[in-house]
XYZ file of C-alpha atoms in Angstrom:
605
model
C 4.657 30.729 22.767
C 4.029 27.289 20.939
C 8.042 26.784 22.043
C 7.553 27.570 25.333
C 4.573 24.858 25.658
C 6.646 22.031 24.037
C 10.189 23.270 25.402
C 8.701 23.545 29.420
C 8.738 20.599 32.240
C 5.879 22.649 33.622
C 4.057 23.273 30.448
C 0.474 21.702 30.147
C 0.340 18.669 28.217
C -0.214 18.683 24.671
C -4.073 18.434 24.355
C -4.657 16.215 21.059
C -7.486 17.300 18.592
C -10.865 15.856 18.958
C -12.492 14.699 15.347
C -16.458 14.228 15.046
C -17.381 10.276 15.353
C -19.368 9.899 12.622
C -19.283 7.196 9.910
C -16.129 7.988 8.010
C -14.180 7.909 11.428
C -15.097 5.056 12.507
C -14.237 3.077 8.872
C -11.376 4.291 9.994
C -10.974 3.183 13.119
C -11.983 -0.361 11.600
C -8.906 -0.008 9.053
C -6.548 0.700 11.721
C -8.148 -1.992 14.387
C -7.432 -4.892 11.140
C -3.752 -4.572 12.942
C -5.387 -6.795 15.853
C -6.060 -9.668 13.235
C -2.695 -11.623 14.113
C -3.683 -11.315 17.711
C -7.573 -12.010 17.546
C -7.525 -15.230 19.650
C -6.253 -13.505 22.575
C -7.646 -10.196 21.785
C -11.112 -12.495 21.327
C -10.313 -14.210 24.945
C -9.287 -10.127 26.529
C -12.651 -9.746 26.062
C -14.400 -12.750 26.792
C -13.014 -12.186 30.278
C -13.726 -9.044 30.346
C -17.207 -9.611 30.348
C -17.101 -12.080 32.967
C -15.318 -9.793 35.250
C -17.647 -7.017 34.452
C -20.396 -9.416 35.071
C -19.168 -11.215 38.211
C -18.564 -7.589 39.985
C -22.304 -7.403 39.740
C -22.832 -10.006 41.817
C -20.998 -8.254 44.489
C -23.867 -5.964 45.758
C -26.243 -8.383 45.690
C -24.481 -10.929 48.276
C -23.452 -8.099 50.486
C -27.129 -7.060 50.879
C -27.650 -10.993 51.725
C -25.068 -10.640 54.113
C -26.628 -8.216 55.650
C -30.021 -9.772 55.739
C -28.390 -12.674 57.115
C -27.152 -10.729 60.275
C -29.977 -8.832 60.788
C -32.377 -11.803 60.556
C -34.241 -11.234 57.686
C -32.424 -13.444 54.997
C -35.298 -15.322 53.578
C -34.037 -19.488 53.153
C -32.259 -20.827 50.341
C -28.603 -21.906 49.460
C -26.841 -18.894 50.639
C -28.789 -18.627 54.237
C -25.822 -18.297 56.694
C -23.075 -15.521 57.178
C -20.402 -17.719 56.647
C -21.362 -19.254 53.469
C -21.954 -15.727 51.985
C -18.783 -14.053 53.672
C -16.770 -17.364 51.758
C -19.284 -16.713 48.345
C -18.149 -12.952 48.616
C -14.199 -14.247 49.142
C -14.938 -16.764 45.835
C -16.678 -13.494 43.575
C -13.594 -11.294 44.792
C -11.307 -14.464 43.553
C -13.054 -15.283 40.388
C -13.003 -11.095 39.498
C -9.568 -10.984 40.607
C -8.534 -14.298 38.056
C -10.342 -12.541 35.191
C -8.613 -9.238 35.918
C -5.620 -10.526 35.712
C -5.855 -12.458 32.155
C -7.877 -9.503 30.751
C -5.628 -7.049 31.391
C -2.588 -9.332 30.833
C -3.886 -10.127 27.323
C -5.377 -6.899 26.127
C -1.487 -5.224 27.033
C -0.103 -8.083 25.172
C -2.493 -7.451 22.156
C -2.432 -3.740 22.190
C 1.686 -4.048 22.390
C 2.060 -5.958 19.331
C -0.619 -4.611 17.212
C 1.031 -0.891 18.309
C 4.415 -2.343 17.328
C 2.554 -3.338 13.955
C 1.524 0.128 13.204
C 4.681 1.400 13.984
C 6.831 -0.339 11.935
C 3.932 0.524 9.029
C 3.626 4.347 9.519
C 7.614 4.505 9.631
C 8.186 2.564 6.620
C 5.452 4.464 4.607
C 7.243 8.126 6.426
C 11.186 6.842 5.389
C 9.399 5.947 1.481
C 7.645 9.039 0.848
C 8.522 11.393 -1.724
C 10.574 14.858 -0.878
C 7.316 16.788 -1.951
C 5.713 15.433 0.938
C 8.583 16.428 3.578
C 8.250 19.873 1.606
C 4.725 20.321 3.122
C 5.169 19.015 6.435
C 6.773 20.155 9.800
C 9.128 17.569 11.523
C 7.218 18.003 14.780
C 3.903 17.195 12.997
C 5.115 13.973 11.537
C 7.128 12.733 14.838
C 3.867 13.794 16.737
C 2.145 11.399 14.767
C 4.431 8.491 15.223
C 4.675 9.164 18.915
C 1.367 11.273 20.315
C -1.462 9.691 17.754
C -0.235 6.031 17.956
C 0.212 6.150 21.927
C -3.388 7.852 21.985
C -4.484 4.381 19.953
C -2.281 2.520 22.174
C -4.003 4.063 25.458
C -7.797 3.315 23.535
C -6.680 -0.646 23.121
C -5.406 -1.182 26.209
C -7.469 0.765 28.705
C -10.316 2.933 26.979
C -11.569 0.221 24.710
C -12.112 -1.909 27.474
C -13.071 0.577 30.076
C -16.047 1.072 27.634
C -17.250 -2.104 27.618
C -16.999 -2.823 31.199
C -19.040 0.588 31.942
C -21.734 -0.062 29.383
C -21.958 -3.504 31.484
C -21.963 -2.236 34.598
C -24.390 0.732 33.604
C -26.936 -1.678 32.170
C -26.578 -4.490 34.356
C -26.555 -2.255 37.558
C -29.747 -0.641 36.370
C -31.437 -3.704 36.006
C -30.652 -4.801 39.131
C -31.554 -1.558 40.896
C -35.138 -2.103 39.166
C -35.270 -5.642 40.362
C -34.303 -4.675 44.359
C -36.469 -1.468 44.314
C -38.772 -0.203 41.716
C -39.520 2.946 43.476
C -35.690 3.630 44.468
C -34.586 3.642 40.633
C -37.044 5.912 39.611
C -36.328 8.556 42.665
C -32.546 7.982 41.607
C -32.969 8.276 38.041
C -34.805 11.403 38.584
C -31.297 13.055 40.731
C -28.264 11.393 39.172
C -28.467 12.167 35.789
C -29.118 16.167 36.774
C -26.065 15.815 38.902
C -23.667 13.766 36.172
C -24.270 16.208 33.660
C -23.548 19.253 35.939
C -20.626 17.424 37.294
C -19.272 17.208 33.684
C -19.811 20.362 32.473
C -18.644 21.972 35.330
C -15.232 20.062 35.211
C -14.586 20.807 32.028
C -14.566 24.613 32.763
C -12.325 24.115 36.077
C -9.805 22.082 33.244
C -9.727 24.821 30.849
C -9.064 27.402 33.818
C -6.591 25.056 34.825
C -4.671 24.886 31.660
C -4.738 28.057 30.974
C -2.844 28.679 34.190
C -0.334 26.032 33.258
C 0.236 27.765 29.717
C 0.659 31.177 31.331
C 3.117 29.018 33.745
C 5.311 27.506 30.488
C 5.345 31.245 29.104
C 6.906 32.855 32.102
C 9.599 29.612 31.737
C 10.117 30.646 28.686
C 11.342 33.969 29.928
C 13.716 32.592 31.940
C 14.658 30.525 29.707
C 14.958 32.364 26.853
C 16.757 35.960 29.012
C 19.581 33.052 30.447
C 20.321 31.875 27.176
C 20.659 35.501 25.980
C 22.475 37.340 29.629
C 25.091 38.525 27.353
C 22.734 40.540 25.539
C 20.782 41.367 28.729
C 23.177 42.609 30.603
C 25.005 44.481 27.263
C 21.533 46.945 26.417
C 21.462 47.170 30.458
C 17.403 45.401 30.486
C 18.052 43.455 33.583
C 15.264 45.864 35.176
C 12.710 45.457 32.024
C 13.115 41.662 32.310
C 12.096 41.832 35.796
C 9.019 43.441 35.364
C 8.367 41.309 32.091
C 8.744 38.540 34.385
C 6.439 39.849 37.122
C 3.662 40.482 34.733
C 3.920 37.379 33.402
C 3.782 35.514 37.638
C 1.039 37.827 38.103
C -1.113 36.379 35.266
C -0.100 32.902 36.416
C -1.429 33.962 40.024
C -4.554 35.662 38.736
C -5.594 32.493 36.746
C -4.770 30.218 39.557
C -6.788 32.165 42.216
C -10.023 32.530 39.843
C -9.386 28.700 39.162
C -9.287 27.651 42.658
C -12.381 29.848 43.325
C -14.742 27.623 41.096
C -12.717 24.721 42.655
C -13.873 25.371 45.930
C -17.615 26.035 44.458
C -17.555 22.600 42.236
C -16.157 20.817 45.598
C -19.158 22.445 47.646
C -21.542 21.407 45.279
C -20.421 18.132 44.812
C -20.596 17.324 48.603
C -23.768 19.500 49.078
C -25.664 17.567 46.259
C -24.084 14.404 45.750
C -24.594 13.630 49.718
C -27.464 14.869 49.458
C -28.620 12.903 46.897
C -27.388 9.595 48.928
C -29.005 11.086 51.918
C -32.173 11.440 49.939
C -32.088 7.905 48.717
C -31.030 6.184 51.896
C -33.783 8.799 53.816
C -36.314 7.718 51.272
C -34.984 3.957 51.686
C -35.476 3.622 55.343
C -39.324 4.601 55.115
C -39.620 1.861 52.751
C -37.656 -0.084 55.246
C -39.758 0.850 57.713
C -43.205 0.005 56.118
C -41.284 -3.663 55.359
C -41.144 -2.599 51.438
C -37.938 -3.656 51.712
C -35.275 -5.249 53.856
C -31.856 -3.869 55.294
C -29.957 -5.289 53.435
C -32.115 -4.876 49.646
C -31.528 -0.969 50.852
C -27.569 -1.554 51.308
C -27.589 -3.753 47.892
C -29.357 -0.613 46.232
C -27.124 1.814 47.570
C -24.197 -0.409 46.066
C -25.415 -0.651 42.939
C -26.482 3.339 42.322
C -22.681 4.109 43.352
C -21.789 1.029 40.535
C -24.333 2.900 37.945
C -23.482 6.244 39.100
C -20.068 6.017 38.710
C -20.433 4.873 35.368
C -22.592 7.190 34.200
C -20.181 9.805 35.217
C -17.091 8.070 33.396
C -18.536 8.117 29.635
C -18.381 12.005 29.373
C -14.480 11.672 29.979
C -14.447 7.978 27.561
C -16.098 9.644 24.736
C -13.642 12.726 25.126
C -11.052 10.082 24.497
C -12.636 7.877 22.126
C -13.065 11.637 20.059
C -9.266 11.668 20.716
C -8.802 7.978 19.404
C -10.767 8.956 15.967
C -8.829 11.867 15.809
C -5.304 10.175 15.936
C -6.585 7.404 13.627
C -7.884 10.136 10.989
C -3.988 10.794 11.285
C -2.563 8.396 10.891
C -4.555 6.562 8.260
C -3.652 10.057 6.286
C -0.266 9.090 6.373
C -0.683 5.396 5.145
C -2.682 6.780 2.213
C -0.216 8.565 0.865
C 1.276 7.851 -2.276
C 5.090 6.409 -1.719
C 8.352 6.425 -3.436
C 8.597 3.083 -5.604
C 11.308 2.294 -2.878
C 12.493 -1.129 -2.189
C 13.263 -1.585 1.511
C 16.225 -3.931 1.698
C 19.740 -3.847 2.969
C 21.671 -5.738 0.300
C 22.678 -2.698 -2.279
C 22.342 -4.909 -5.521
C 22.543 -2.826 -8.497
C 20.250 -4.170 -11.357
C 21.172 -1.587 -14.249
C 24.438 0.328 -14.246
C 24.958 3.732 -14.692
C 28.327 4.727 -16.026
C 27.808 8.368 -15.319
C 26.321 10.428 -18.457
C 23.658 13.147 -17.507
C 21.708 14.684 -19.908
C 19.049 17.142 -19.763
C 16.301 17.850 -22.574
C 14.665 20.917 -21.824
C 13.654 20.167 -18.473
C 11.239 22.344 -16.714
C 10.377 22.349 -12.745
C 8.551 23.511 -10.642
C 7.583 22.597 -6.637
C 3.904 21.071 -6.313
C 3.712 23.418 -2.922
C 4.667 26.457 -5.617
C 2.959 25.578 -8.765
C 2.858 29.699 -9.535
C 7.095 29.515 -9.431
C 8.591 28.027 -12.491
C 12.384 27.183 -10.936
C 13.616 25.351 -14.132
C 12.958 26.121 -17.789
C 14.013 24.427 -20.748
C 17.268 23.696 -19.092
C 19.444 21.420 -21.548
C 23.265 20.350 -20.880
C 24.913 17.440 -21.219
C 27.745 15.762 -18.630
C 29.369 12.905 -19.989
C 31.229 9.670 -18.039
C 33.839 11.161 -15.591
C 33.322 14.839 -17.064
C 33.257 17.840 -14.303
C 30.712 19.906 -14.856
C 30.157 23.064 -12.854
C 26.316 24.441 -12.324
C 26.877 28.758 -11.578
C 24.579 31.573 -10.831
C 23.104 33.468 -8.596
C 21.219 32.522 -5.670
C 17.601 31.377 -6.279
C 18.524 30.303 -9.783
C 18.073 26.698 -9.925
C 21.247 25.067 -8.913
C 20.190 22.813 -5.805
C 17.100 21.934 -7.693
C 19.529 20.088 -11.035
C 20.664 18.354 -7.723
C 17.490 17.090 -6.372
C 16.191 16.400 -10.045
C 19.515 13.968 -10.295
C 18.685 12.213 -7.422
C 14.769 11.878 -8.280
C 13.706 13.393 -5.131
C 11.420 15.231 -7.856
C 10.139 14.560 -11.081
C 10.640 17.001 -14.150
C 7.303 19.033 -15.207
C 8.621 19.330 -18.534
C 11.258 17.795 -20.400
C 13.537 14.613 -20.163
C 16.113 13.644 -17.900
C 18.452 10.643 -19.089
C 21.055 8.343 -17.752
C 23.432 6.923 -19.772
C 20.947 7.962 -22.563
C 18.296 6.089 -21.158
C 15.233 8.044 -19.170
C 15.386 8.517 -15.671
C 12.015 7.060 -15.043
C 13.198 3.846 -16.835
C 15.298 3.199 -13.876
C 14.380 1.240 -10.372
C 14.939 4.577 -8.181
C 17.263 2.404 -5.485
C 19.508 1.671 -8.538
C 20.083 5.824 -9.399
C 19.917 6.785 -5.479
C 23.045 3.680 -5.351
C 24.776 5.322 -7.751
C 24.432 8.962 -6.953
C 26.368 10.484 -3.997
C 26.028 14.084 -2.824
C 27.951 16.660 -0.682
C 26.080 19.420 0.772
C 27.266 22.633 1.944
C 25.451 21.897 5.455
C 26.813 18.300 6.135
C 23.941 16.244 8.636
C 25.429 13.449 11.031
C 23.938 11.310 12.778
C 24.263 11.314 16.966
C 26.166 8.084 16.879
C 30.244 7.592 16.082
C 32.442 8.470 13.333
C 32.638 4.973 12.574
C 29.087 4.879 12.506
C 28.760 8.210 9.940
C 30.688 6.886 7.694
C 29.419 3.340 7.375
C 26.545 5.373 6.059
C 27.715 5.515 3.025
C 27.702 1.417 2.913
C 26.165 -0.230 5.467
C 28.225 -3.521 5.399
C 31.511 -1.828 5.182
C 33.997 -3.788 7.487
C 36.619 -0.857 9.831
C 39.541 -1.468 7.185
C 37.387 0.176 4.784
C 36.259 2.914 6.478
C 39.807 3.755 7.781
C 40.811 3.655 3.819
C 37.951 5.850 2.990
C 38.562 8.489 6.279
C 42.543 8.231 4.958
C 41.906 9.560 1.059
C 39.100 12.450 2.915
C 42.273 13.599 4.552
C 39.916 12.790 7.812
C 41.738 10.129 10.052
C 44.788 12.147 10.833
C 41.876 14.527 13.245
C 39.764 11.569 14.040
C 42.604 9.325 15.320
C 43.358 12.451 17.397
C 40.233 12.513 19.231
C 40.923 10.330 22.134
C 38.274 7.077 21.171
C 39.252 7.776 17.817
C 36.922 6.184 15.255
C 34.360 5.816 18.315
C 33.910 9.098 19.370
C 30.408 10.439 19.343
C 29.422 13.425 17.038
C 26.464 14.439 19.235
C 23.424 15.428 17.974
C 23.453 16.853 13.973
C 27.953 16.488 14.582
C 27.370 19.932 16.910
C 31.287 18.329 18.562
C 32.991 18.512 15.089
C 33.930 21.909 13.054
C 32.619 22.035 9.577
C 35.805 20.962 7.928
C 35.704 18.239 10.158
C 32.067 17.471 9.324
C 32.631 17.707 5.476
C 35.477 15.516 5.218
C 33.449 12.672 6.957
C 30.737 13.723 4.644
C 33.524 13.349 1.661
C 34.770 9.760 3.431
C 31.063 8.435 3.384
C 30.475 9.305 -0.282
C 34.362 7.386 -0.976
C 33.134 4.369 0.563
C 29.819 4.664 -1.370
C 31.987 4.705 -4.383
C 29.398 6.482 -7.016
C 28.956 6.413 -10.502
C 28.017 10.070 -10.133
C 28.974 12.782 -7.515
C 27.290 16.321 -6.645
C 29.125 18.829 -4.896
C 26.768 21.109 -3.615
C 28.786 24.596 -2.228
C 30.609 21.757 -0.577
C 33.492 24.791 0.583
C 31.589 27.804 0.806
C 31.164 28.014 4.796
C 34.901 27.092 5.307
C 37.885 28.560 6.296
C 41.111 28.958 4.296
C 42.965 26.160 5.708
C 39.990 23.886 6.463
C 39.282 24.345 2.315
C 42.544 23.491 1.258
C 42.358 20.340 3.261
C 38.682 19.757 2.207
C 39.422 20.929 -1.594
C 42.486 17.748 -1.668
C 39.518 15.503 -0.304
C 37.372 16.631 -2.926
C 39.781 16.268 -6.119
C 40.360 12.537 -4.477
C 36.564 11.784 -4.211
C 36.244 12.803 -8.156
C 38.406 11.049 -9.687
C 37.132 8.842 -12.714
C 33.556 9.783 -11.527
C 31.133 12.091 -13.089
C 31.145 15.186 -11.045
C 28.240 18.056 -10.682
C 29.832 20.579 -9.100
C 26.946 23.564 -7.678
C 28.942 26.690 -6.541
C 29.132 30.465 -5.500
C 32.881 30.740 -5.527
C 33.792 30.440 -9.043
C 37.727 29.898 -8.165
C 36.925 26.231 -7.136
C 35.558 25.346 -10.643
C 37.933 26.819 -13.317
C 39.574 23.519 -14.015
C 36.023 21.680 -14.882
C 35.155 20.153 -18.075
C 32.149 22.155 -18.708
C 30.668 25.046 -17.048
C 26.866 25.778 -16.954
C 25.190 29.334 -15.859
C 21.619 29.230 -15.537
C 19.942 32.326 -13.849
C 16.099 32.332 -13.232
C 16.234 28.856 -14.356
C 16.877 29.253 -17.941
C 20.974 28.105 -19.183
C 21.962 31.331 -20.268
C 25.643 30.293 -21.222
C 28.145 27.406 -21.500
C 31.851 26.467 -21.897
C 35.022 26.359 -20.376
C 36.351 28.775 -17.822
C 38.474 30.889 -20.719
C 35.591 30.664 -23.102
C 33.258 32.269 -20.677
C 35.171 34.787 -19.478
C 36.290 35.509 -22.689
C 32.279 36.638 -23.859
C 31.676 40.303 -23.479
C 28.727 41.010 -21.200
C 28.516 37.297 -20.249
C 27.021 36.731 -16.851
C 29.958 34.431 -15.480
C 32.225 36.864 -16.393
C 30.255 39.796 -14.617
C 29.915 37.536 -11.521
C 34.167 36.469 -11.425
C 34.825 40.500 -12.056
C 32.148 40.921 -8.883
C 34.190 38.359 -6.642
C 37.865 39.768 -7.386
C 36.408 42.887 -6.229
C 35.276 41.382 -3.072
C-alpha cells in the first residue's frame, strides 16, 4: 500500500510529520537557520522591506475610506482633502508596496536558494562519509526523503512561510489597532464573531482534508491494481483471474466513490456555512455600521475603512492555523535533518587527488578477530578468526552460507571495525592507517556488480577518476570487455541505464573487473565474482579474473570450490570460527574435513 502511495501520479502527497515546537526544536531550528549567516545583509534587508510592505498595505484602508469621505462630502480638511490627491496617494501606496514586494521577495528567494544549496552540499557530504553501520539501519527512501522532502520543507519556510508569518502578525496587530482607532464599538462586535467563525472554519477544514486524502489514498490503491495485474497479465490470464481482478478492482472504485460522496457531503455543509455565517457576519457588521452611520457615530467612509481592515485582520487570523501546521512541519524536517549532521562520520577525507600517504604492499593478517553488527549485537558473525595472506598470495575464504565470508570482506575494507581482535596491514594495525589510504588500495568484485546510469566510459573511470580513454580502453582490453563494448554501436559511450539493467551479468562483471584494473590495487577481493554466470560468460570472466590478480594479493570468497583449487591458501570458516586451512590437496586429503564434505556435495550436484 505504502508502494502504491509513492509509485501513483494520483496518489496524495506525502504528508510530512509534524514535531511539537517546544524549546529543543526550535535550538534547532536556530542551528540550521546559522546557514543564513553568509547571506545576513540581504536576508537582514528581505526583511526590512518586508516590514515596510506589510506596513504600507495598512495604509491602504485608511485612504480608501478618505476617498470615500471625500466624494460623499464628509472628508474633514487637511492635506489629503480632494479625490484626486487621494486617488494619486492610493496609486503612490500601491507603487511603494509594489517596490518593496519586489526586493523582498527577490532577496528572501536569493537567500533561501543559497543557504538551501548550503545545507545541501552539508547533509550530502556528512550522508557519502558515514559509516556502513549507519546505511545498515536506514532505508534508502528515508535518507533521499530527507535530502529532498525535509530540506524543500525548510526551503518553502525561508522563502514563503517565514515571511508570510511576519507579514500576518503585522497585519493582524496593526489592522486591529486601526479597527480600534476608526470604531471602538465595531471591533468589539467583530471580535466577539470572527474568532468563533476562524476557529470553526479551521477545524472544520481539517476534517474535509483528511476525508479528502483518504479518498486520494483509496484512489493510489486501486492504481496499484492496475498497475500491479498489467505488470503480472501473464500470470493473470495463466490461473484464469481476469474475473476476480475485476471485482477486486470494483471494490476497490467503490470505496474511492463512497469516500468521495461522504467528502463532498461535508463540502457542501462547510461551503453553506461559510456563506451563511461569514456573510452574515459582514452583514451584521455593515447592518450594525450603518446605525452608527446614521446617528453620525461615524462617517461613510470610517465604515468602508473598517470593513477593509476586518477582511485584512480576518484573513489573517484565519491563515496562522495553516502557518503553524507548517512551521510544525519546518521543526519537524529540521529535527531531521540536524539528526543526520550529528552523526558520527567516517574519518574520510573528501578530495579528488588519490595521494597515497602509507603503502600497503598487500599482507593481511588476522589475530583472532571477532565481529559482530551493532544492529545485531545478540549475533556473533566472527570469532577468533586468525589467517594470514601474504604479498601477492591467493587466498580463498569457503563455507557455507551465513558463515562469515562477506563480512572478512567488509572488515578489509573498514566498512566495520573488529569487536575483538586485530586486523593488520603489512603488519601494522588497520586503525593505524588514514582509511582513504586502505579504501585506495583495496579493490573488490562482487557477485552483484552496481553501475552507475551513465556510460561505459564513465563506469569504468570509476575506478580512477582522472584516467584519460587510452587507459580505460587498456583496462576494458585485459577484462576481455572491449571486444562486446566496441560492438555496441556508441561503443565506449553507450549508456548502461539505471543499476547496468542494458548489459548481461558477464557483461556487467567484466566492466566491474576493468574498473578494479585501472584502480590497480595493492589488494583484491573476489567476492562469488562467477557464481550467477553462465558457462561461457565464466570462462571469459574467469581469464579476466586471473589477469586482474596477477602480482596482487587476492581474497578470493566463494561457493564453487572448482574456481579456487589453484590458490595459495585456503580458509574454511563455518559459524564464524576457521575450522581448517591449507592447500586444495591438503584439505581434501583430511578425513571428515568440512571442505572435503562440501567438494564431495558439489560433484554430486
Amino acid at each position: 500500500m505504502a508502494r502504491a502511495r509513492l509509485n501513483s501520479g494520483n496518489a496524495a502527497e506525502e504528508e510530512l510529520p509534524k514535531a511539537k515546537i517546544n524549546r529543543q526544536s526550535l535550538q534547532n531550528l536556530i542551528k540550521l537557520l546559522s546557514y543564513l549567516r553568509p547571506y545576513r545583509v540581504k536576508f537582514g534587508l528581505g526583511f526590512f522591506f518586508l516590514l515596510l510592505s506589510s506596513i504600507s498595505s495598512l495604509a491602504f484602508p485608511a485612504a480608501m475610506g478618505k476617498l470615500i469621505d471625500a466624494a460623499t462630502g464628509t472628508l474633514s480638511e487637511g492635506i489629503l482633502d480632494n479625490i484626486n490627491s487621494i486617488a494619486i496617494a492610493l496609486m503612490a501606496i500601491l507603487l511603494v508596496q509594489a517596490v518593496f514586494s519586489f526586493f523582498r521577495i527577490l532577496w528572501f528567494v536569493e537567500v533561501a536558494e543559497k543557504t538551501l544549496a548550503d545545507i545541501r552540499k552539508a547533509t550530502y557530504a556528512k550522508l557519502i562519509t558515514l559509516p556502513m553501520r549507519f546505511f545498515a539501519q536506514r532505508r534508502v527512501g528515508e535518507l533521499n526523503s530527507r535530502i529532498s522532502a525535509d530540506l524543500s520543507q525548510i526551503q518553502d519556510s525561508i522563502t514563503t512561510t517565514l515571511a508570510e508569518i511576519i507579514r500576518q502578525i503585522v497585519v493582524f496587530i496593526g489592522g486591529t489597532i486601526a479597527l480600534s482607532l476608526v470604531s471602538g464599538k465595531l471591533t468589539l462586535m467583530m471580535l466577539s464573531i470572527l474568532p468563533v467563525l476562524v476557529v470553526v472554519a479551521v477545524v472544520f477544514g481539517r476534517f474535509i482534508r483528511k476525508l479528502s486524502r483518504q479518498a486520494q489514498d483509496k484512489l493510489a490503491d486501486s492504481n496499484t491494481i492496475v498497475e500491479e495485474t498489467l505488470q503480472g497479465i501473464a500470470n493473470v490470464k495463466a490461473f484464469v483471474n481476469e474475473a476476480y481482478e475485476v471485482i477486486r478492482y470494483k471494490r476497490s472504485i467503490d470505496e474511492v466513490v463512497k469516500l468521495a460522496l461522504r467528502g463532498a457531503k461535508y463540502r457542501g455543509a462547510f461551503a453553506s456555512f461559510i456563506i451563511f455565517c461569514l456573510f452574515g457576519s459582514i452583514v451584521a457588521v455593515v447592518w450594525y455600521g450603518s446605525n452608527l452611520v446614521s446617528q453620525g457615530l461615524i462617517t461613510v467612509g470610517g465604515l468602508t475603512t473598517f470593513i477593509l481592515y476586518a477582511t485584512f485582520v480576518g484573513a489573517a487570523m484565519g491563515s496562522f492555523a495553516e502557518l503553524y501546521a507548517q512551521l510544525q512541519k519546518t521543526v519537524g524536517a529540521t529535527e531531521r535533518v540536524i539528526e543526520l549532521l550529528n552523526e558520527d562520520n567516517e574519518a574520510i577525507t573528501l578530495t579528488e587527488t588519490r595521494t597515497i600517504k602509507n603503502k600497503i604492499s598487500g599482507t593481511i593478517d588476522f589475530q583472532g578477530v571477532g565481529f559482530y553488527y551493532p544492529s545485531r549485537k545478540e549475533v556473533q558473525v566472527l570469532n577468533d578468526v586468525s589467517f594470514k595472506a601474504n604479498a601477492g598470495e591467493r587466498v580463498a575464504v569457503v563455507g557455507p552460507s551465513g558463515a562469515g565470508k562477506s563480512t572478512i570482506a567488509s572488515l578489509i575494507l573498514r566498512f566495520y571495525e573488529p569487536t575483538q581482535g586485530t586486523l593488520l596491514f603489512d603488519g601494522i594495525p588497520s586503525d593505524a592507517y588514514n582509511l582513504n589510504d586502505i579504501r585506495n588500495q583495496v579493490a573488490i568484485v562482487p557477485q552483484d556488480v552496481l553501475l552507475f546510469g551513465g556510460s561505459i566510459l564513465e563506469n569504468i573511470q570509476y575506478g580512477k577518476t582522472d584516467a584519460t580513454e587510452a587507459e580505460v580502453i587498456q583496462a576494458a582490453q585485459r577484462a576481455n570487455a572491449h571486444e562486446f563494448i566496441t560492438g555496441f554501436p556508441e561503443g565506449y559511450s553507450t549508456l548502461v541505464g539505471e543499476r547496468g539493467i542494458k548489459l548481461s551479468g558477464g557483461q556487467r562483471q567484466r566492466i566491474a573487473i576493468a574498473r578494479a584494473l585501472l584502480k590497480d590495487p595493492a589488494i583484491l577481493i573476489l567476492d562469488e565474482a562467477t557464481s550467477s554466470l553462465d558457462s561461457e560468460s565464466e570462462r571469459l570472466v574467469q581469464e579476466a579474473l586471473e589477469e586482474l590478480m596477477k602480482n596482487r594479493t587476492s581474497i578470493i570468497i566463494a561457493h564453487r570450490l572448482s574456481t579456487i583449487r589453484e590458490a595459495d591458501r585456503i580458509v574454511v570458516i563455518d559459524k564464524g570460527k576457521v575450522l581448517e586451512s591449507g592447500t586444495h590437496a591438503q584439505l581434501i586429503a583430511q578425513e571428515n574435513g568440512l571442505y572435503k564434505y562440501l567438494s564431495e556435495l558439489q560433484l554430486e550436484g
